[in-house]
Backbone as CSV, one residue per row, in Angstrom:
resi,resn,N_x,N_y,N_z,CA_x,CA_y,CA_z,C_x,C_y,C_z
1,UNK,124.364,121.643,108.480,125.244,121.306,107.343,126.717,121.587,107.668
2,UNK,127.203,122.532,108.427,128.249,122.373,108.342,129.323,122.058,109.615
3,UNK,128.188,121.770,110.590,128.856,120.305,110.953,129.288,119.580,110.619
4,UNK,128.747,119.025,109.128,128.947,117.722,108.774,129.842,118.046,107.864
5,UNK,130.297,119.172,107.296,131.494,119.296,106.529,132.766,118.905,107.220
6,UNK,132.925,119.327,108.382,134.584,119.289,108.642,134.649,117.842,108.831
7,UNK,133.670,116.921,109.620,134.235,115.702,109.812,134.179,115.034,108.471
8,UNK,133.074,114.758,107.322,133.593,114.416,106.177,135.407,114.792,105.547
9,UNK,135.642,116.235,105.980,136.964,116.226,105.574,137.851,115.550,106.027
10,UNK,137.895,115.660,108.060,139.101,114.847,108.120,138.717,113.388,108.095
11,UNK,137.486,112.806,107.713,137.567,111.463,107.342,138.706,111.335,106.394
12,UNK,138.544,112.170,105.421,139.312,111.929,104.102,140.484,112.149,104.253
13,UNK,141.083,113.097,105.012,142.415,113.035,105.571,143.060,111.923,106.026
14,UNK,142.171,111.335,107.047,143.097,110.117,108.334,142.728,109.068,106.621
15,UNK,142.186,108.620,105.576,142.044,107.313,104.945,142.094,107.961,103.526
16,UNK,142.971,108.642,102.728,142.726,109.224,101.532,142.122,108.513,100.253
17,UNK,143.053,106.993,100.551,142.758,105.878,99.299,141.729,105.147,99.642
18,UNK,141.165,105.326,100.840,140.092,104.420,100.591,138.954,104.843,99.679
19,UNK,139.144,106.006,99.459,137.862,105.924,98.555,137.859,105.502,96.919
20,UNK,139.308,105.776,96.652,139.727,105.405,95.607,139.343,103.655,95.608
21,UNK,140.306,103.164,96.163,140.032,101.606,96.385,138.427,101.080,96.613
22,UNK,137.759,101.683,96.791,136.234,101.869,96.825,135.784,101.829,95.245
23,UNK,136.253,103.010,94.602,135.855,103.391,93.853,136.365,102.171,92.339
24,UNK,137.840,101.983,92.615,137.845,101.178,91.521,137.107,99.861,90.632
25,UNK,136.780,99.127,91.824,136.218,97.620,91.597,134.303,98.333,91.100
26,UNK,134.182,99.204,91.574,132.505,99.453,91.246,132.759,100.162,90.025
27,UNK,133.959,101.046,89.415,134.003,101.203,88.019,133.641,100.526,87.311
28,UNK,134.257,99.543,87.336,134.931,98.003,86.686,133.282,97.530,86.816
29,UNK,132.676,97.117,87.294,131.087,96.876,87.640,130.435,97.733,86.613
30,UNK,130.423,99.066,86.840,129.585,99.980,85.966,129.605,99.937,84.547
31,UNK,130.688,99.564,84.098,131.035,99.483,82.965,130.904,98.531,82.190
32,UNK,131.050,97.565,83.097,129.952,95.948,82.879,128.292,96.305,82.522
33,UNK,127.714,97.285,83.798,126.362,97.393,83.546,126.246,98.471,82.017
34,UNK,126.777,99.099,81.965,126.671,100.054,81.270,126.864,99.241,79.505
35,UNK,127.915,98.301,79.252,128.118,97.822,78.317,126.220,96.666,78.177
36,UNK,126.227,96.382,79.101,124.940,95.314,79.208,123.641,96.610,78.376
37,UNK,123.590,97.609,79.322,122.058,98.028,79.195,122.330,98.512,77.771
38,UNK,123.462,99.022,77.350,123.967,99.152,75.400,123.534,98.318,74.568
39,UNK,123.789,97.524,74.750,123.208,95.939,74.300,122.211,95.573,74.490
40,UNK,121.427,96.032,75.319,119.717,95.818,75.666,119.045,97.027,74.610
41,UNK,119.832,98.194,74.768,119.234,99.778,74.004,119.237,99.386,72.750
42,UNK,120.184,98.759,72.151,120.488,98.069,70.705,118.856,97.149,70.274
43,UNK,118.819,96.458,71.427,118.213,94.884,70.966,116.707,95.863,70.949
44,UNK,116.360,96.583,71.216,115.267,97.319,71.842,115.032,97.978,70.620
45,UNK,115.702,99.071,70.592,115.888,99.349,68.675,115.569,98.445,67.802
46,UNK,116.374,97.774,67.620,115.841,96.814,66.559,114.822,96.275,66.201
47,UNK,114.362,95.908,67.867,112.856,95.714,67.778,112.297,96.363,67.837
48,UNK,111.951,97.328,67.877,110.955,98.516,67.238,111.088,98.897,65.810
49,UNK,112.573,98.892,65.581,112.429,99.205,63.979,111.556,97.946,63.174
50,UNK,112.093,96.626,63.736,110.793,95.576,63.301,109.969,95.830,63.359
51,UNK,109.357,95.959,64.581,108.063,96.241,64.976,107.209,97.393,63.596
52,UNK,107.616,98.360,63.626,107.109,99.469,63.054,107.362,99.453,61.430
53,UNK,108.402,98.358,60.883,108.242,98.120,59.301,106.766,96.496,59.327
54,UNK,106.550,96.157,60.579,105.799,94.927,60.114,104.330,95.744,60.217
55,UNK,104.077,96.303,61.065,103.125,97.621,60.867,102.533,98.165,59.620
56,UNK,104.045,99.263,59.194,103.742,99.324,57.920,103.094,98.616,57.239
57,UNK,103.737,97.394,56.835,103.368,96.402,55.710,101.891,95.980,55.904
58,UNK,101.900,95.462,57.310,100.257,95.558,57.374,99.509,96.612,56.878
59,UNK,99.701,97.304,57.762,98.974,98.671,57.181,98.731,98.659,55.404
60,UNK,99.878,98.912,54.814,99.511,99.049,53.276,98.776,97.731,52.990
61,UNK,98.709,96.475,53.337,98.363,95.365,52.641,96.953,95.273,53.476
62,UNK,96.835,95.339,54.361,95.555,94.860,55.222,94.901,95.872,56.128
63,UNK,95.010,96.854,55.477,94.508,98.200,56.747,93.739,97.806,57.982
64,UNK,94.391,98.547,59.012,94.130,98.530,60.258,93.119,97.380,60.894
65,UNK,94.293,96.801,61.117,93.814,94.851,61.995,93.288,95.384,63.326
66,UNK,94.280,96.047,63.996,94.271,96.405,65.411,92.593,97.134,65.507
């Protein structure tokens, strides 16, 4: 292990921004994915809250179909 420390450091020395410049455009990405799977967590919800009032209703009106 700590071999591999010093040369990770002066990587970062001799190229400081590259990781930054790395890092920006895959933000920008994540935040895309991240807004997407929100919107999936939402749609997912909903359908379960469906799911589980159409249940109900069965249930009280027609006990246990399944």
């Amino acid at each position: 292990m700590r071999a591999i420390e010093p040369f990770s450091f002066r990587t970062r020395l001799k190229n400081p921004m590259s990781k930054c410049e790395r890092r920006q455009p895959w933000t920008e990405a994540q935040m895309e994915v991240r807004t997407q799977i929100e919107k999936e967590g939402e749609r997912r919800k909903r359908c379960n809250e469906e799911v589980k009032r159409r249940r109900k209703e069965k249930g009280e009106t027609g006990e246990m179909e399944s």
